[in-house]
Short mmCIF file of C-alpha atoms in Angstrom, two decimals:
data_model
loop_
_atom_site.label_atom_id
_atom_site.label_comp_id
_atom_site.label_asym_id
_atom_site.label_seq_id
_atom_site.Cartn_x
_atom_site.Cartn_y
_atom_site.Cartn_z
CA MET A 1229 -115.14 52.80 201.37
CA THR A 1230 -111.63 53.92 202.24
CA HIS A 1231 -109.92 56.23 199.75
CA ARG A 1232 -106.23 55.58 199.19
CA ASP A 1233 -103.53 56.62 196.77
CA GLN A 1234 -104.98 55.41 193.48
CA SER A 1235 -101.75 56.13 191.60
CA LEU A 1236 -100.44 52.92 193.15
CA HIS A 1237 -103.20 51.04 191.34
CA ALA A 1238 -103.05 52.74 187.92
CA PRO A 1239 -103.41 49.49 185.90
CA LEU A 1240 -106.59 48.59 187.77
CA LEU A 1241 -108.05 52.06 187.30
CA LYS A 1242 -107.12 52.01 183.61
CA ALA A 1243 -108.85 48.65 183.13
CA LEU A 1244 -111.98 49.90 184.88
CA GLY A 1245 -111.96 53.07 182.81
CA GLU A 1246 -111.79 51.12 179.57
CA ALA A 1247 -114.60 48.90 180.83
CA ALA A 1248 -116.69 51.98 181.63
CA LEU A 1249 -116.30 53.35 178.11
CA ALA A 1250 -117.20 49.99 176.61
CA LEU A 1251 -120.31 49.53 178.75
CA CYS A 1252 -121.46 53.15 178.43
CA ALA A 1253 -121.36 52.83 174.65
CA GLU A 1254 -124.26 50.40 175.06
CA LYS A 1255 -126.14 51.57 178.15
CA SER A 1256 -126.57 54.53 180.47
CA TRP A 1257 -123.86 55.26 183.02
CA VAL A 1258 -126.68 55.27 185.57
CA ASP A 1259 -127.07 51.53 184.99
CA VAL A 1260 -123.37 50.70 185.29
CA GLY A 1261 -122.32 49.71 188.79
CA LEU A 1262 -118.89 48.94 190.18
CA LEU A 1263 -119.58 45.20 190.01
CA SER A 1264 -120.43 45.50 186.31
CA LEU A 1265 -117.20 47.41 185.73
CA CYS A 1266 -115.19 44.73 187.51
CA GLN A 1267 -116.82 41.94 185.54
CA GLU A 1268 -116.21 43.73 182.23
CA ALA A 1269 -112.59 44.46 183.15
CA GLY A 1270 -111.89 41.01 184.58
CA GLN A 1271 -111.13 42.51 187.99
CA SER A 1272 -112.48 41.93 191.49
CA LEU A 1273 -114.40 44.06 193.93
CA SER A 1274 -111.86 43.16 196.60
CA ALA A 1275 -109.12 44.71 194.46
CA CYS A 1276 -111.20 47.89 194.21
CA ALA A 1277 -111.71 47.90 197.97
CA GLU A 1278 -107.98 47.50 198.53
CA ALA A 1279 -107.25 50.37 196.13
CA GLY A 1280 -110.03 52.58 197.49
CA ILE A 1281 -111.58 52.77 194.03
CA THR A 1282 -115.28 53.60 193.68
CA ARG A 1283 -117.57 54.22 190.74
CA PHE A 1284 -116.90 57.95 191.16
CA SER A 1285 -113.18 57.23 191.06
CA VAL A 1286 -113.62 55.74 187.61
CA ALA A 1287 -115.57 58.80 186.42
CA GLU A 1288 -112.81 61.03 187.80
CA TYR A 1289 -110.15 58.98 186.02
CA LEU A 1290 -111.96 59.25 182.68
CA ASP A 1291 -112.43 62.99 183.08
CA GLN A 1292 -108.75 63.45 183.86
CA LYS A 1293 -107.91 61.56 180.67
CA LEU A 1294 -109.78 64.24 178.74
CA ASP A 1295 -107.85 66.96 180.57
CA ARG A 1296 -104.59 65.23 179.66
CA ALA A 1297 -105.63 65.09 176.00
CA MET A 1298 -106.34 68.79 176.21
CA LEU A 1299 -102.93 69.58 177.69
CA GLU A 1300 -101.06 67.33 175.28
CA ALA A 1301 -102.45 69.43 172.44
CA VAL A 1302 -100.51 72.46 173.66
CA ALA A 1303 -97.38 71.27 171.85
CA ASP A 1304 -99.19 71.55 168.51
CA ILE A 1305 -100.60 75.04 169.09
CA GLU A 1306 -98.88 78.10 167.62
CA ALA A 1307 -97.27 79.89 170.56
CA GLU A 1308 -97.58 83.33 168.95
CA ALA A 1309 -101.31 83.01 168.24
CA PRO A 1310 -103.72 85.26 170.18
CA SER A 1311 -104.65 83.85 173.58
CA ARG A 1312 -108.28 83.44 172.57
CA ASP A 1313 -107.28 81.30 169.58
CA ARG A 1314 -104.96 79.19 171.70
CA LEU A 1315 -107.66 78.68 174.33
CA PHE A 1316 -110.08 77.65 171.58
CA ASP A 1317 -107.64 75.05 170.23
CA VAL A 1318 -106.83 73.69 173.70
CA ILE A 1319 -110.48 73.25 174.65
CA MET A 1320 -111.43 71.77 171.28
CA ALA A 1321 -108.76 69.12 171.79
CA ARG A 1322 -110.79 67.98 174.78
CA PHE A 1323 -113.98 67.75 172.75
CA ASP A 1324 -112.13 65.92 169.99
CA ALA A 1325 -111.08 63.32 172.58
CA MET A 1326 -114.70 63.02 173.71
CA GLN A 1327 -115.80 62.59 170.10
CA ASP A 1328 -113.54 59.55 169.78
CA GLN A 1329 -115.76 57.83 172.37
CA ARG A 1330 -118.92 59.77 171.65
CA ALA A 1331 -121.56 57.19 172.57
CA ALA A 1332 -119.92 56.54 175.94
CA TRP A 1333 -119.50 60.22 176.79
CA VAL A 1334 -123.05 61.04 175.79
CA SER A 1335 -124.16 58.30 178.19
CA ILE A 1336 -121.96 59.64 181.00
CA LEU A 1337 -122.89 63.31 180.60
CA GLU A 1338 -126.61 62.63 180.27
CA ALA A 1339 -126.48 60.44 183.37
CA ASP A 1340 -125.12 63.36 185.38
CA ALA A 1341 -128.49 65.09 185.07
CA GLN A 1342 -130.12 62.09 186.75
CA GLU A 1343 -127.65 61.87 189.64
CA PRO A 1344 -127.29 64.99 191.81
CA ALA A 1345 -124.02 63.77 193.32
CA ALA A 1346 -122.57 63.16 189.87
CA SER A 1347 -123.72 66.57 188.69
CA PHE A 1348 -121.98 68.30 191.60
CA ALA A 1349 -118.86 66.25 191.00
CA ARG A 1350 -118.82 67.24 187.34
CA ALA A 1351 -119.18 70.92 188.26
CA ALA A 1352 -116.13 70.60 190.48
CA ARG A 1353 -114.20 68.83 187.73
CA ARG A 1354 -115.02 71.63 185.29
CA LEU A 1355 -113.30 74.09 187.63
CA ARG A 1356 -110.19 71.95 187.36
CA THR A 1357 -110.51 71.71 183.59
CA ALA A 1358 -110.92 75.48 183.29
CA ALA A 1359 -107.86 76.09 185.45
CA TRP A 1360 -105.74 73.73 183.36
CA ALA A 1361 -106.97 75.30 180.12
CA LEU A 1362 -105.98 78.77 181.31
CA GLU A 1363 -102.60 77.54 182.58
CA ALA A 1364 -102.04 75.90 179.19
CA ILE A 1365 -102.09 79.29 177.48
CA GLY A 1366 -99.94 80.96 180.11
CA ILE A 1367 -102.61 82.52 182.34
CA SER A 1368 -101.85 81.90 186.01
CA THR A 1369 -104.76 80.70 188.15
CA ASP A 1370 -103.27 81.47 191.56
CA SER A 1371 -104.75 84.93 192.20
CA LEU A 1372 -108.21 86.05 193.28
CA LYS A 1373 -108.75 87.63 189.88
CA ALA A 1374 -107.80 84.35 188.24
CA THR A 1375 -110.30 82.49 190.43
CA ALA A 1376 -113.08 84.57 188.91
CA ARG A 1377 -111.76 83.73 185.44
CA VAL A 1378 -111.71 80.02 186.27
CA MET A 1379 -115.29 80.18 187.53
CA GLY A 1380 -116.42 81.99 184.40
CA LEU A 1381 -114.70 79.57 182.04
CA ALA A 1382 -115.96 76.53 183.97
CA ARG A 1383 -119.53 77.72 183.56
CA ARG A 1384 -118.97 78.25 179.87
CA LEU A 1385 -117.47 74.79 179.46
CA ARG A 1386 -120.61 73.20 180.86
CA LYS A 1387 -122.71 75.16 178.37
CA ILE A 1388 -120.50 74.02 175.50
CA GLU A 1389 -120.80 70.43 176.72
CA ALA A 1390 -124.58 70.79 176.36
CA LEU A 1391 -124.06 71.94 172.78
CA TRP A 1392 -121.73 69.03 172.10
CA LEU A 1393 -124.42 66.57 173.18
CA LYS A 1394 -126.65 67.82 170.35
CA ASP A 1395 -123.92 68.34 167.77
CA ASP A 1396 -123.19 66.58 164.50
CA ALA A 1397 -120.05 64.66 163.60
CA ASP A 1398 -118.29 67.79 162.32
CA LEU A 1399 -118.69 69.52 165.71
CA SER A 1400 -119.77 72.71 163.96
CA LYS A 1401 -122.19 73.70 166.75
CA THR A 1402 -119.58 73.06 169.41
CA MET A 1403 -116.95 75.11 167.61
CA ALA A 1404 -119.33 77.97 166.89
CA GLY A 1405 -120.55 78.06 170.47
CA LEU A 1406 -117.04 77.95 171.87
CA ASP A 1407 -115.84 80.66 169.51
CA GLN A 1408 -118.75 82.90 170.46
CA THR A 1409 -118.30 82.49 174.20
CA LEU A 1410 -114.55 83.13 173.98
CA ARG A 1411 -115.17 86.26 171.93
CA GLU A 1412 -117.16 87.50 174.92
CA SER A 1413 -114.18 86.82 177.16
CA GLU A 1414 -112.92 90.40 177.22
CA ASP A 1415 -116.02 91.46 179.13
CA TRP A 1416 -115.78 88.32 181.27
CA LEU A 1417 -112.12 89.00 182.14
CA ASP A 1418 -112.98 92.59 183.00
CA ARG A 1419 -115.58 91.31 185.42
CA GLY A 1420 -112.97 89.05 186.95
CA GLU A 1421 -110.87 92.11 187.71
CA LYS A 1422 -113.90 93.89 189.19
CA LEU A 1423 -114.69 90.91 191.40
CA SER A 1424 -111.13 90.93 192.70
CA GLU A 1425 -111.32 94.64 193.50
CA PHE A 1426 -114.73 94.13 195.11
CA PHE A 1427 -113.37 91.68 197.67
CA LYS A 1428 -110.22 93.69 198.28
CA SER A 1429 -112.21 96.86 198.98
CA GLY A 1430 -114.29 95.21 201.69
CA SER A 1431 -117.52 95.99 199.87
CA LEU A 1432 -119.29 92.92 201.19
CA ARG A 1433 -121.88 95.15 202.86
CA ARG A 1434 -123.55 95.71 199.51
CA THR A 1435 -126.67 93.71 198.85
CA ARG A 1436 -126.24 90.27 197.32
CA SER A 1437 -128.29 91.16 194.26
CA LYS A 1438 -126.45 94.41 193.59
CA ALA A 1439 -123.07 92.75 193.97
CA ALA A 1440 -124.08 89.93 191.64
CA ASP A 1441 -125.31 92.36 188.98
CA ALA A 1442 -122.15 94.45 189.12
CA HIS A 1443 -119.45 91.88 189.74
CA SER A 1444 -120.64 88.40 188.72
CA PRO A 1445 -118.11 86.48 186.61
CA GLU A 1446 -120.96 84.62 184.95
CA ASP A 1447 -122.59 85.32 181.60
CA PRO A 1448 -124.69 88.48 181.23
CA PRO A 1449 -128.45 88.00 180.94
CA ALA A 1450 -129.65 87.13 177.43
#
């Protein structure tokens, strides 16, 4: 299928997104095809072909809606609060938006584990989400050091999503897990700086395992 500028077809994408949430509240995202989305939304496959919209396009649209909900929450966050607290509030706004359509999002996230392509796509989207979350609290994501921070936060977001899937209505597990992982962020940010210095120093001759142990932006072993 040909991919085109989907912003020109925003109403169609919005209708398909709403259809996806409605259908996924009742069945697995794995079982929802583009034809089903069109039928639920009262749209046609030919319109999707003209717009370059695929099933993955709809998933991307829905994920971006969550990012927008996250960014819209910035206006309600105390600007003078510590960065960790602001990052917590920004990210929780995303989970609150997911909670509003919990059954559908559980269906979508669980389906990712069954579809390798969807799982890879979600990993890429989490990098975008992490970058936006950091930008929302005033941390630039343009430098090499920031790239390591984005990677670290993206990995953490996926872990918190797994907690959210098993959480109760009060989101206590999600909040506790997010708070804990952000409290570890000082060590994580330090590693981001070390990773930056590692690449700048031309130390790529070190063994892969040694470099990973010393400079990985990911979580330390349990």
